[in-house]
XYZ file of N, CA and C in Angstrom:
243
model
N 3.339 8.715 1.929
C 2.564 7.646 2.532
C 1.284 7.367 1.726
N 0.741 8.402 1.097
C -0.466 8.193 0.281
C -0.181 7.268 -0.901
N 1.030 7.346 -1.448
C 1.397 6.445 -2.550
C 1.423 4.997 -2.073
N 1.926 4.781 -0.869
C 1.972 3.430 -0.306
C 0.563 2.915 -0.041
N -0.302 3.766 0.492
C -1.687 3.356 0.739
C -2.402 3.009 -0.561
N -2.177 3.806 -1.594
C -2.800 3.530 -2.896
C -2.294 2.207 -3.458
N -1.006 1.955 -3.329
C -0.435 0.692 -3.794
C -1.018 -0.481 -2.996
N -1.147 -0.304 -1.716
C -1.716 -1.337 -0.855
C -3.147 -1.656 -1.269
N -3.953 -0.635 -1.520
C -5.339 -0.854 -1.953
C -5.393 -1.576 -3.304
N -4.538 -1.160 -4.233
C -4.525 -1.819 -5.552
C -4.128 -3.285 -5.429
N -3.152 -3.561 -4.573
C -2.712 -4.944 -4.374
C -3.854 -5.799 -3.831
N -4.517 -5.343 -2.778
C -5.609 -6.121 -2.205
C -6.792 -6.225 -3.157
N -7.066 -5.190 -3.920
C -8.150 -5.263 -4.904
C -7.834 -6.305 -5.975
N -6.564 -6.372 -6.392
C -6.166 -7.348 -7.414
C -6.217 -8.775 -6.877
N -5.897 -8.955 -5.598
C -5.871 -10.297 -5.008
C -7.226 -10.774 -4.501
N -8.150 -9.859 -4.310
C -9.451 -10.203 -3.704
C -10.143 -11.390 -4.369
N -10.209 -11.490 -5.711
C -10.902 -12.639 -6.313
C -10.206 -13.973 -6.061
N -8.958 -13.952 -5.651
C -8.188 -15.186 -5.474
C -7.937 -15.520 -4.003
N -8.623 -14.864 -3.101
C -8.391 -15.102 -1.674
C -9.674 -15.552 -0.991
N -9.508 -16.044 0.218
C -10.641 -16.477 1.029
C -10.933 -15.487 2.143
N -10.325 -14.338 2.092
C -10.511 -13.346 3.147
C -9.166 -12.795 3.571
N -9.134 -12.219 4.750
C -7.905 -11.621 5.245
C -7.657 -12.064 6.671
N -6.388 -12.202 7.000
C -6.024 -12.507 8.378
C -6.196 -11.237 9.198
N -6.897 -11.333 10.303
C -7.195 -10.154 11.106
C -5.917 -9.483 11.601
N -4.866 -10.244 11.827
C -3.609 -9.660 12.301
C -2.939 -8.792 11.247
N -3.322 -8.920 10.004
C -2.686 -8.182 8.930
C -3.654 -7.244 8.219
N -4.567 -6.674 8.962
C -5.541 -5.747 8.403
C -4.977 -4.340 8.482
N -4.984 -3.658 7.361
C -4.500 -2.280 7.282
C -5.667 -1.353 7.553
N -5.588 -0.565 8.618
C -6.719 0.256 9.048
C -6.613 1.693 8.562
N -5.892 1.948 7.496
C -5.691 3.319 7.062
C -6.697 3.838 6.054
N -7.664 3.039 5.665
C -8.637 3.470 4.668
C -9.769 4.220 5.365
N -9.921 5.519 5.093
C -10.961 6.287 5.773
C -12.373 6.003 5.258
N -12.487 5.312 4.127
C -13.794 5.078 3.517
C -14.418 3.772 3.992
N -13.653 2.706 3.998
C -14.194 1.386 4.334
C -13.328 0.749 5.408
N -13.968 0.211 6.428
C -13.258 -0.486 7.496
C -12.879 -1.881 6.997
N -11.591 -2.211 6.943
C -11.190 -3.522 6.430
C -11.637 -4.694 7.301
N -12.038 -4.428 8.526
C -12.604 -5.501 9.352
C -13.848 -6.063 8.677
N -14.558 -5.238 7.929
C -15.748 -5.703 7.205
C -15.392 -6.787 6.199
N -14.166 -6.761 5.678
C -13.733 -7.760 4.700
C -13.071 -8.972 5.343
N -12.741 -8.881 6.621
C -12.009 -9.958 7.281
C -12.926 -11.107 7.710
N -14.211 -10.844 7.809
C -15.166 -11.855 8.263
C -16.296 -11.991 7.248
N -16.915 -13.147 7.257
C -18.124 -13.334 6.467
C -19.199 -12.404 7.050
N -20.102 -11.874 6.227
C -21.094 -10.919 6.718
C -21.909 -11.424 7.920
N -22.367 -12.657 7.888
C -23.159 -13.183 9.009
C -22.305 -13.292 10.271
N -21.040 -13.682 10.113
C -20.142 -13.784 11.265
C -19.879 -12.407 11.869
N -19.717 -11.412 11.022
C -19.464 -10.057 11.497
C -20.668 -9.504 12.265
N -21.858 -9.773 11.774
C -23.066 -9.349 12.490
C -23.114 -10.016 13.860
N -22.826 -11.312 13.913
C -22.846 -12.034 15.195
C -21.774 -11.497 16.139
N -20.582 -11.227 15.642
C -19.537 -10.645 16.489
C -19.963 -9.300 17.049
N -20.608 -8.499 16.233
C -21.071 -7.183 16.690
C -22.176 -7.323 17.739
N -23.041 -8.307 17.560
C -24.084 -8.540 18.563
C -23.458 -8.969 19.894
N -22.474 -9.871 19.828
C -21.793 -10.311 21.039
C -21.050 -9.162 21.711
N -20.431 -8.325 20.908
C -19.715 -7.165 21.443
C -20.678 -6.246 22.189
N -21.876 -6.053 21.668
C -22.863 -5.191 22.323
C -23.288 -5.758 23.674
N -23.327 -7.083 23.791
C -23.745 -7.713 25.037
C -22.602 -7.766 26.049
N -21.422 -8.233 25.610
C -20.338 -8.512 26.536
C -19.318 -7.385 26.693
N -19.329 -6.410 25.790
C -18.382 -5.292 25.892
C -19.049 -3.991 25.433
N -20.153 -3.601 26.079
C -20.880 -2.405 25.632
C -20.079 -1.113 25.785
N -19.109 -1.096 26.686
C -18.296 0.114 26.866
C -17.071 0.130 25.961
N -16.900 -0.915 25.140
C -15.791 -1.030 24.195
C -14.433 -1.031 24.915
N -14.373 -1.703 26.060
C -13.128 -1.787 26.808
C -12.049 -2.525 26.013
N -12.440 -3.557 25.287
C -11.500 -4.340 24.493
C -11.448 -3.786 23.073
N -10.895 -2.594 22.921
C -10.907 -1.922 21.625
C -9.543 -1.889 20.959
N -8.540 -2.420 21.618
C -7.210 -2.430 21.038
C -7.104 -3.538 20.001
N -6.022 -3.571 19.292
C -5.807 -4.507 18.205
C -6.827 -4.242 17.096
N -7.434 -5.264 16.561
C -8.393 -5.092 15.463
C -9.798 -5.118 16.037
N -10.296 -3.961 16.351
C -11.578 -3.824 17.034
C -12.758 -4.105 16.108
N -13.696 -4.870 16.624
C -14.984 -5.064 15.961
C -15.961 -4.146 16.678
N -16.541 -3.221 15.944
C -17.508 -2.313 16.543
C -18.743 -3.069 16.998
N -19.364 -2.556 18.026
C -20.626 -3.108 18.496
C -21.715 -2.825 17.470
N -22.685 -3.701 17.396
C -23.838 -3.468 16.523
C -24.544 -2.191 16.947
N -24.448 -1.839 18.242
C -25.092 -0.628 18.735
C -24.419 0.624 18.197
N -23.119 0.561 17.941
C -22.433 1.737 17.406
C -22.791 1.972 15.943
N -23.221 0.929 15.270
C -23.610 1.060 13.860
C -25.096 1.323 13.707
N -25.892 0.725 14.578
C -27.340 0.861 14.524
C -27.857 1.070 15.945
N -27.769 2.280 16.465
C -28.221 2.517 17.844
C -29.684 2.151 18.031
N -29.962 1.614 19.198
C -31.343 1.259 19.531
C -32.067 2.540 19.940
N -33.203 2.766 19.333
C -34.000 3.936 19.704
C -35.284 3.456 20.346
N -35.736 4.197 21.313
C -36.986 3.853 22.000
C -38.075 4.805 21.520
N -38.929 4.297 20.662
C -40.012 5.114 20.128
C -41.235 4.963 21.018
N -41.947 6.052 21.233
C -43.150 5.964 22.069
C -44.395 5.902 21.245
C-alpha cells in the first residue's frame, strides 16, 4: 500500500501546476504529513470555512466525509490575564 501512496503523491505533485485544485470528493486522506483538504480550497476560503465550523459546529458533529477542521482546533483561543 505504501507503493500506491507514493505513486499517488507523485501523480498529484506532477499534475499540481496544471490544475485548479482538487475535487473534495476525491481527496486522498492517507498522507500523515499534510492534510489534502488544505489543497482543496483557496487559503482564504479555507480560513473562512474553519471560522464557520467553529461557530456552527464546535463539537465537530459533522466530521464524516471530508472534514474541515475548526479554526479552534488549529489555533485554540487562550484567555490571558
